[in-house]
Each structure stands twice: as structure tokens, then as C-alpha cells.
């Protein structure tokens, strides 16, 4: 199941936030500036993380939007983390984080040992986190986004895909 969910994430096609493919409810989720982890936790008793793939990869493993970022041009090794977030046991979000090896210096080295802790908990606890932009996208009937974040000025790209049973698609998320 995880491979299928991640395959949809790999197929995201990027849209302007004004696209008619984005309802106001979905656009609200996709434009979230703060922690998606915290927002998802409002809709479940327990949010858990399953690490699907984690480790160093070469440039050839980058997706188009990742390899197109000019800040990665001089990088050859990247830390890749792919996860599924579950709300009360239901798969809600497929996430992919790519960090150039240079980002993993100093305190940011701990990003390699998050295990089953959500990335958002780590990132949004830092006063040194900033977000350059958010780009929404779609893969069939699913919606997602990618963001360029900087931790202590060092870049990372986070790509997220909302899975079919996640709060953005359910009636309880609209209330």
C-alpha cells in the first residue's frame, strides 16, 4: 500500500493556488504555513509515522521539482526520507523530504535520526525555520504540495500528498 501511495506523490503535477481544481477547503489545507503535523493531530486521537524509505541517495533519485531547484545544483548526495502519516490507523499523508548533505551539519544532523517522529514536530520547534514558498499540485483526484523550507538558512524540500481518507477530503474537516 505504501508504494502505491508514494507513486501518486511522485506523479504530482503542479498548479497555481488559483486553479479551479482546488476547492477553497483544499486550498486552505495546501496553503497551511504552520505545522501540518499539528493541524492533522486536531482530527485524530493518534497520529503515527511509518518510515517507508530513508537514507542517502544520489542526484538521480531526485524528482523533477527537486532537481530543478537551483540551490541543489552543486550537490550530489541527499538525505531522503519518505513516510506515511496515519491518523487513528488510516493513511492520511504521504511525505517526502529531500535534504542536501550540507544541510545535515550542526544540530540539523539529528534530522537523520527522527525515526517514527513526525518531521513537522522537529522543524516547527525551531525558531530558525522559514518557508520560501508552497506550490500546490494534483495526482488524479488527490491533492498535494511541495515547499522549500530553510532550517538555519539551509534548504530542504518537503513534498506532501493528502491520501483519500485524510481530513481535507472529509466532511468533518469542513466544519
mmCIF file with all atom_site columns, N, CA and C in Angstrom, residues 17 21-32 36 39 136-137 141-145 162 166-170 174:
data_model
loop_
_atom_site.group_PDB
_atom_site.id
_atom_site.type_symbol
_atom_site.label_atom_id
_atom_site.label_alt_id
_atom_site.label_comp_id
_atom_site.label_asym_id
_atom_site.label_entity_id
_atom_site.label_seq_id
_atom_site.pdbx_PDB_ins_code
_atom_site.Cartn_x
_atom_site.Cartn_y
_atom_site.Cartn_z
_atom_site.occupancy
_atom_site.B_iso_or_equiv
_atom_site.pdbx_formal_charge
_atom_site.auth_seq_id
_atom_site.auth_comp_id
_atom_site.auth_asym_id
_atom_site.auth_atom_id
_atom_site.pdbx_PDB_model_num
ATOM 1  N N  . UNK A 1 17  ? -2.224  28.296 -7.110 1.00 0.00 ? 17  UNK A N  1
ATOM 2  C CA . UNK A 1 17  ? -3.168  28.218 -5.997 1.00 0.00 ? 17  UNK A CA 1
ATOM 3  C C  . UNK A 1 17  ? -4.571  28.649 -6.421 1.00 0.00 ? 17  UNK A C  1
ATOM 4  N N  . UNK A 1 21  ? -9.152  23.420 -9.919 1.00 0.00 ? 21  UNK A N  1
ATOM 5  C CA . UNK A 1 21  ? -9.049  22.057 -9.383 1.00 0.00 ? 21  UNK A CA 1
ATOM 6  C C  . UNK A 1 21  ? -8.921  22.054 -7.867 1.00 0.00 ? 21  UNK A C  1
ATOM 7  N N  . UNK A 1 22  ? -8.733  23.237 -7.269 1.00 0.00 ? 22  UNK A N  1
ATOM 8  C CA . UNK A 1 22  ? -8.559  23.347 -5.821 1.00 0.00 ? 22  UNK A CA 1
ATOM 9  C C  . UNK A 1 22  ? -9.780  24.023 -5.211 1.00 0.00 ? 22  UNK A C  1
ATOM 10 N N  . UNK A 1 23  ? -10.560 23.254 -4.468 1.00 0.00 ? 23  UNK A N  1
ATOM 11 C CA . UNK A 1 23  ? -11.697 23.847 -3.768 1.00 0.00 ? 23  UNK A CA 1
ATOM 12 C C  . UNK A 1 23  ? -11.162 24.762 -2.669 1.00 0.00 ? 23  UNK A C  1
ATOM 13 N N  . UNK A 1 24  ? -11.988 25.679 -2.166 1.00 0.00 ? 24  UNK A N  1
ATOM 14 C CA . UNK A 1 24  ? -11.500 26.536 -1.074 1.00 0.00 ? 24  UNK A CA 1
ATOM 15 C C  . UNK A 1 24  ? -11.017 25.731 0.136  1.00 0.00 ? 24  UNK A C  1
ATOM 16 N N  . UNK A 1 25  ? -11.712 24.623 0.449  1.00 0.00 ? 25  UNK A N  1
ATOM 17 C CA . UNK A 1 25  ? -11.300 23.799 1.602  1.00 0.00 ? 25  UNK A CA 1
ATOM 18 C C  . UNK A 1 25  ? -9.925  23.188 1.369  1.00 0.00 ? 25  UNK A C  1
ATOM 19 N N  . UNK A 1 26  ? -9.704  22.641 0.174  1.00 0.00 ? 26  UNK A N  1
ATOM 20 C CA . UNK A 1 26  ? -8.413  22.022 -0.136 1.00 0.00 ? 26  UNK A CA 1
ATOM 21 C C  . UNK A 1 26  ? -7.322  23.094 -0.215 1.00 0.00 ? 26  UNK A C  1
ATOM 22 N N  . UNK A 1 27  ? -7.626  24.218 -0.846 1.00 0.00 ? 27  UNK A N  1
ATOM 23 C CA . UNK A 1 27  ? -6.645  25.306 -0.949 1.00 0.00 ? 27  UNK A CA 1
ATOM 24 C C  . UNK A 1 27  ? -6.207  25.779 0.435  1.00 0.00 ? 27  UNK A C  1
ATOM 25 N N  . UNK A 1 28  ? -7.146  25.794 1.381  1.00 0.00 ? 28  UNK A N  1
ATOM 26 C CA . UNK A 1 28  ? -6.817  26.185 2.749  1.00 0.00 ? 28  UNK A CA 1
ATOM 27 C C  . UNK A 1 28  ? -5.786  25.228 3.349  1.00 0.00 ? 28  UNK A C  1
ATOM 28 N N  . UNK A 1 29  ? -5.978  23.934 3.137  1.00 0.00 ? 29  UNK A N  1
ATOM 29 C CA . UNK A 1 29  ? -5.018  22.950 3.633  1.00 0.00 ? 29  UNK A CA 1
ATOM 30 C C  . UNK A 1 29  ? -3.673  23.090 2.927  1.00 0.00 ? 29  UNK A C  1
ATOM 31 N N  . UNK A 1 30  ? -3.702  23.245 1.614  1.00 0.00 ? 30  UNK A N  1
ATOM 32 C CA . UNK A 1 30  ? -2.456  23.298 0.847  1.00 0.00 ? 30  UNK A CA 1
ATOM 33 C C  . UNK A 1 30  ? -1.638  24.551 1.130  1.00 0.00 ? 30  UNK A C  1
ATOM 34 N N  . UNK A 1 31  ? -2.289  25.603 1.555  1.00 0.00 ? 31  UNK A N  1
ATOM 35 C CA . UNK A 1 31  ? -1.564  26.844 1.830  1.00 0.00 ? 31  UNK A CA 1
ATOM 36 C C  . UNK A 1 31  ? -1.170  26.982 3.304  1.00 0.00 ? 31  UNK A C  1
ATOM 37 N N  . UNK A 1 32  ? -1.358  25.929 4.091  1.00 0.00 ? 32  UNK A N  1
ATOM 38 C CA . UNK A 1 32  ? -1.003  25.946 5.519  1.00 0.00 ? 32  UNK A CA 1
ATOM 39 C C  . UNK A 1 32  ? 0.468   26.310 5.693  1.00 0.00 ? 32  UNK A C  1
ATOM 40 N N  . UNK A 1 36  ? 1.871   21.019 9.497  1.00 0.00 ? 36  UNK A N  1
ATOM 41 C CA . UNK A 1 36  ? 0.794   20.135 9.049  1.00 0.00 ? 36  UNK A CA 1
ATOM 42 C C  . UNK A 1 36  ? 0.577   19.036 10.081 1.00 0.00 ? 36  UNK A C  1
ATOM 43 N N  . UNK A 1 39  ? -1.797  20.387 12.611 1.00 0.00 ? 39  UNK A N  1
ATOM 44 C CA . UNK A 1 39  ? -3.148  20.510 12.049 1.00 0.00 ? 39  UNK A CA 1
ATOM 45 C C  . UNK A 1 39  ? -3.816  19.142 11.917 1.00 0.00 ? 39  UNK A C  1
ATOM 46 N N  . UNK A 1 136 ? 1.045   24.121 -4.904 1.00 0.00 ? 136 UNK A N  1
ATOM 47 C CA . UNK A 1 136 ? 0.050   23.053 -4.853 1.00 0.00 ? 136 UNK A CA 1
ATOM 48 C C  . UNK A 1 136 ? 0.115   22.173 -6.094 1.00 0.00 ? 136 UNK A C  1
ATOM 49 N N  . UNK A 1 137 ? -0.425  20.965 -5.956 1.00 0.00 ? 137 UNK A N  1
ATOM 50 C CA . UNK A 1 137 ? -0.441  20.056 -7.089 1.00 0.00 ? 137 UNK A CA 1
ATOM 51 C C  . UNK A 1 137 ? -1.554  19.034 -6.974 1.00 0.00 ? 137 UNK A C  1
ATOM 52 N N  . UNK A 1 141 ? -7.261  12.365 -8.516 1.00 0.00 ? 141 UNK A N  1
ATOM 53 C CA . UNK A 1 141 ? -8.206  13.083 -7.658 1.00 0.00 ? 141 UNK A CA 1
ATOM 54 C C  . UNK A 1 141 ? -7.615  13.476 -6.304 1.00 0.00 ? 141 UNK A C  1
ATOM 55 N N  . UNK A 1 142 ? -6.322  13.275 -6.122 1.00 0.00 ? 142 UNK A N  1
ATOM 56 C CA . UNK A 1 142 ? -5.664  13.630 -4.868 1.00 0.00 ? 142 UNK A CA 1
ATOM 57 C C  . UNK A 1 142 ? -4.934  14.957 -5.016 1.00 0.00 ? 142 UNK A C  1
ATOM 58 N N  . UNK A 1 143 ? -4.756  15.642 -3.894 1.00 0.00 ? 143 UNK A N  1
ATOM 59 C CA . UNK A 1 143 ? -4.091  16.937 -3.896 1.00 0.00 ? 143 UNK A CA 1
ATOM 60 C C  . UNK A 1 143 ? -2.864  16.882 -2.995 1.00 0.00 ? 143 UNK A C  1
ATOM 61 N N  . UNK A 1 144 ? -1.887  17.703 -3.332 1.00 0.00 ? 144 UNK A N  1
ATOM 62 C CA . UNK A 1 144 ? -0.656  17.753 -2.559 1.00 0.00 ? 144 UNK A CA 1
ATOM 63 C C  . UNK A 1 144 ? 0.037   19.082 -2.751 1.00 0.00 ? 144 UNK A C  1
ATOM 64 N N  . UNK A 1 145 ? 1.266   19.139 -2.285 1.00 0.00 ? 145 UNK A N  1
ATOM 65 C CA . UNK A 1 145 ? 2.027   20.382 -2.384 1.00 0.00 ? 145 UNK A CA 1
ATOM 66 C C  . UNK A 1 145 ? 3.502   20.073 -2.173 1.00 0.00 ? 145 UNK A C  1
ATOM 67 N N  . UNK A 1 162 ? -2.001  14.434 0.189  1.00 0.00 ? 162 UNK A N  1
ATOM 68 C CA . UNK A 1 162 ? -3.116  14.038 1.049  1.00 0.00 ? 162 UNK A CA 1
ATOM 69 C C  . UNK A 1 162 ? -3.776  12.795 0.461  1.00 0.00 ? 162 UNK A C  1
ATOM 70 N N  . UNK A 1 166 ? -7.933  11.365 4.301  1.00 0.00 ? 166 UNK A N  1
ATOM 71 C CA . UNK A 1 166 ? -7.405  12.423 5.167  1.00 0.00 ? 166 UNK A CA 1
ATOM 72 C C  . UNK A 1 166 ? -8.424  13.550 5.361  1.00 0.00 ? 166 UNK A C  1
ATOM 73 N N  . UNK A 1 167 ? -8.281  14.316 6.423  1.00 0.00 ? 167 UNK A N  1
ATOM 74 C CA . UNK A 1 167 ? -9.237  15.367 6.768  1.00 0.00 ? 167 UNK A CA 1
ATOM 75 C C  . UNK A 1 167 ? -9.591  16.367 5.663  1.00 0.00 ? 167 UNK A C  1
ATOM 76 N N  . UNK A 1 168 ? -8.671  16.760 4.782  1.00 0.00 ? 168 UNK A N  1
ATOM 77 C CA . UNK A 1 168 ? -9.098  17.739 3.769  1.00 0.00 ? 168 UNK A CA 1
ATOM 78 C C  . UNK A 1 168 ? -10.263 17.271 2.891  1.00 0.00 ? 168 UNK A C  1
ATOM 79 N N  . UNK A 1 169 ? -10.427 15.945 2.754  1.00 0.00 ? 169 UNK A N  1
ATOM 80 C CA . UNK A 1 169 ? -11.474 15.415 1.886  1.00 0.00 ? 169 UNK A CA 1
ATOM 81 C C  . UNK A 1 169 ? -12.749 15.031 2.633  1.00 0.00 ? 169 UNK A C  1
ATOM 82 N N  . UNK A 1 170 ? -12.680 15.039 3.960  1.00 0.00 ? 170 UNK A N  1
ATOM 83 C CA . UNK A 1 170 ? -13.835 14.539 4.724  1.00 0.00 ? 170 UNK A CA 1
ATOM 84 C C  . UNK A 1 170 ? -14.707 15.686 5.195  1.00 0.00 ? 170 UNK A C  1
ATOM 85 N N  . UNK A 1 174 ? -14.413 20.107 7.159  1.00 0.00 ? 174 UNK A N  1
ATOM 86 C CA . UNK A 1 174 ? -15.012 21.340 6.633  1.00 0.00 ? 174 UNK A CA 1
ATOM 87 C C  . UNK A 1 174 ? -15.776 22.085 7.720  1.00 0.00 ? 174 UNK A C  1
#
